[in-house]
Structures are given as structure tokens and as C-alpha cells.
XYZ file of C-alpha atoms in Angstrom:
152
model
C -62.762 51.394 -62.856
C -65.814 52.398 -60.398
C -64.275 50.756 -56.574
C -66.774 49.242 -54.333
C -66.655 48.587 -50.867
C -65.229 45.054 -51.171
C -61.783 46.187 -53.957
C -61.630 49.257 -51.137
C -61.493 46.691 -48.663
C -59.215 44.358 -50.993
C -57.060 47.394 -51.684
C -57.194 48.755 -47.753
C -56.072 44.826 -46.855
C -53.330 44.755 -49.204
C -51.589 48.422 -47.966
C -51.108 46.536 -45.001
C -49.563 43.364 -46.199
C -48.667 42.739 -49.612
C -47.855 39.136 -49.563
C -50.794 37.675 -48.595
C -51.873 35.080 -49.776
C -54.887 35.144 -51.821
C -57.002 32.404 -49.459
C -56.318 34.567 -46.754
C -57.337 37.933 -48.638
C -60.542 36.159 -49.532
C -61.549 35.257 -46.190
C -60.453 38.387 -44.556
C -63.073 40.369 -47.271
C -65.894 38.036 -47.079
C -65.375 36.247 -50.468
C -64.564 32.504 -52.019
C -60.544 32.548 -53.193
C -61.924 32.736 -57.473
C -63.648 35.880 -56.925
C -61.110 37.763 -54.997
C -58.011 37.010 -57.556
C -60.668 38.036 -60.468
C -61.303 41.391 -58.335
C -57.269 41.645 -57.880
C -56.059 40.866 -61.243
C -58.733 43.936 -62.226
C -57.483 46.162 -60.135
C -53.949 45.421 -61.229
C -54.953 45.369 -64.672
C -56.832 49.075 -63.971
C -53.521 50.397 -62.707
C -55.229 50.643 -59.380
C -51.988 48.151 -58.212
C -49.028 50.140 -59.295
C -46.967 47.107 -57.991
C -45.988 45.225 -54.954
C -42.540 46.580 -52.893
C -40.787 45.533 -49.809
C -40.760 48.607 -47.705
C -36.932 49.061 -45.919
C -36.140 50.236 -42.864
C -33.528 53.434 -43.795
C -31.671 53.498 -40.559
C -30.949 49.488 -40.975
C -29.576 49.863 -44.246
C -27.520 53.286 -43.799
C -29.918 56.026 -45.524
C -31.455 57.290 -42.054
C -31.278 61.074 -42.707
C -34.207 62.410 -44.760
C -33.966 65.752 -46.012
C -36.455 68.192 -47.907
C -35.050 70.424 -50.329
C -36.657 73.147 -51.690
C -35.352 73.799 -55.359
C -35.838 77.291 -57.470
C -34.716 77.446 -61.132
C -33.601 80.527 -63.212
C -36.550 80.279 -65.249
C -40.046 78.361 -65.567
C -40.075 77.660 -69.200
C -40.440 73.917 -70.469
C -37.019 73.662 -71.442
C -35.298 74.288 -68.391
C -37.787 72.787 -66.039
C -37.747 69.270 -68.601
C -33.856 69.099 -68.196
C -34.204 69.556 -64.583
C -36.766 66.699 -63.896
C -34.646 64.365 -66.323
C -31.368 64.857 -64.311
C -33.876 64.221 -61.219
C -34.878 61.027 -62.202
C -31.612 59.782 -62.112
C -30.459 60.464 -59.267
C -31.517 57.909 -56.394
C -30.511 59.752 -53.354
C -33.742 61.764 -54.688
C -36.631 59.518 -53.815
C -39.404 62.112 -54.277
C -39.847 65.150 -56.724
C -42.292 67.356 -56.819
C -43.095 70.446 -58.924
C -44.749 72.597 -56.720
C -46.515 76.035 -56.975
C -45.941 78.727 -54.909
C -42.837 79.933 -53.462
C -40.218 77.392 -55.081
C -40.449 75.395 -58.041
C -39.776 71.828 -56.886
C -39.702 70.159 -53.304
C -37.672 67.107 -53.068
C -37.163 64.685 -50.532
C -33.743 62.899 -50.574
C -32.476 60.232 -48.549
C -28.615 60.362 -47.213
C -26.714 58.622 -44.354
C -25.824 61.875 -42.860
C -25.074 65.196 -42.950
C -22.246 64.683 -44.712
C -23.123 62.843 -47.500
C -25.850 64.642 -48.148
C -23.619 67.937 -48.493
C -21.556 66.059 -50.818
C -24.598 65.147 -52.931
C -25.512 68.552 -53.029
C -22.466 70.063 -54.301
C -22.043 67.416 -56.717
C -25.247 66.334 -58.162
C -27.811 69.487 -57.455
C -25.736 72.605 -57.936
C -24.378 71.486 -61.209
C -27.835 70.563 -62.619
C -28.540 73.640 -65.273
C -30.949 75.711 -64.332
C -30.793 75.617 -60.754
C -30.543 78.785 -59.019
C -31.123 78.338 -55.522
C -31.266 75.498 -52.972
C -32.611 75.521 -49.631
C -32.123 72.243 -47.595
C -34.846 71.831 -44.549
C -33.860 69.204 -41.865
C -36.902 67.400 -39.983
C -35.978 67.038 -36.377
C -38.462 64.045 -35.931
C -40.083 62.292 -37.963
C -44.420 61.685 -36.613
C -45.721 60.197 -38.859
C -44.788 58.325 -42.332
C -47.133 56.252 -44.359
C -47.229 54.344 -47.836
C -50.805 54.124 -47.274
C -53.565 55.987 -49.664
C -56.734 56.976 -47.809
C -59.516 54.984 -48.744
């Protein structure tokens, strides 16, 4: 699907407020409600808009500590990698998992209440995954920028 200026404007507005009513959205982007709704539906059907979510304050729900965990596997063969991925997908503490090119094999973003909870998670889950050779955890000192918006 080729995105035009209005599609990008719709996406930009919805990234800031996904609960915006269609009438309000149409007014902001300069369309009447019917064509605006049609464009939103096309963006959804094309998979450009994947879903609508509520963004939570992690601190207020007891998961205010974010850690970045680098994982090295014993091998990078398909079986070892696939088994690791299968386990990670089922761990709710892991909110992002990236297969990396470079020094480590995977980079995880893990959310936890505190260091004690993270350490328990690491011992009970990460270290027990078959194929994990080494784990290094990075602790961010300050959150400078965090956004869910894709630059358009």
C-alpha cells in the first residue's frame, strides 16, 4: 500500500491518541468522516495499523525497572536459536527480543519491579534455557527518551 500525505497524517495523529473518535480525526486531517473512516479501515486491513493498545505507567503497576540483557548462545544453528526463541516468547517479563548481528546473539528488554525480582527471573528462567552460554545485564541509569511512535 502506497501511503500519501493524508495517510501519514492519520497515522501520526492515531499514534498520539488511538482513542480519537473518527469525527475528530477527520476534522484534524481535513477529511469528511466517511473517507477518513475508509482510509483507517484500509490501513488496518493492510496491517499498517496492527492494533490499538493502552500505554501503562510501568512504575505505577510495579514494573518500573527496565534492564537490557545480552545473551550469547553456545551455537547459532537453527535448532539452538529456535529453541531459545520459543522459550523467550512465553516469558512476559521479556517485552522485546532482538536477534543481533555483532557481539551478542540476542538483546532482550526486560521489565521488573526491582533488581531482586530480575535476579530471580534470570536464575529461574534465563540461565535454564538450553543453549544459553552467557548472560550480561545492562542497567540504564536514566530514561532519556522512550516512545512508541514510528517516525513518518
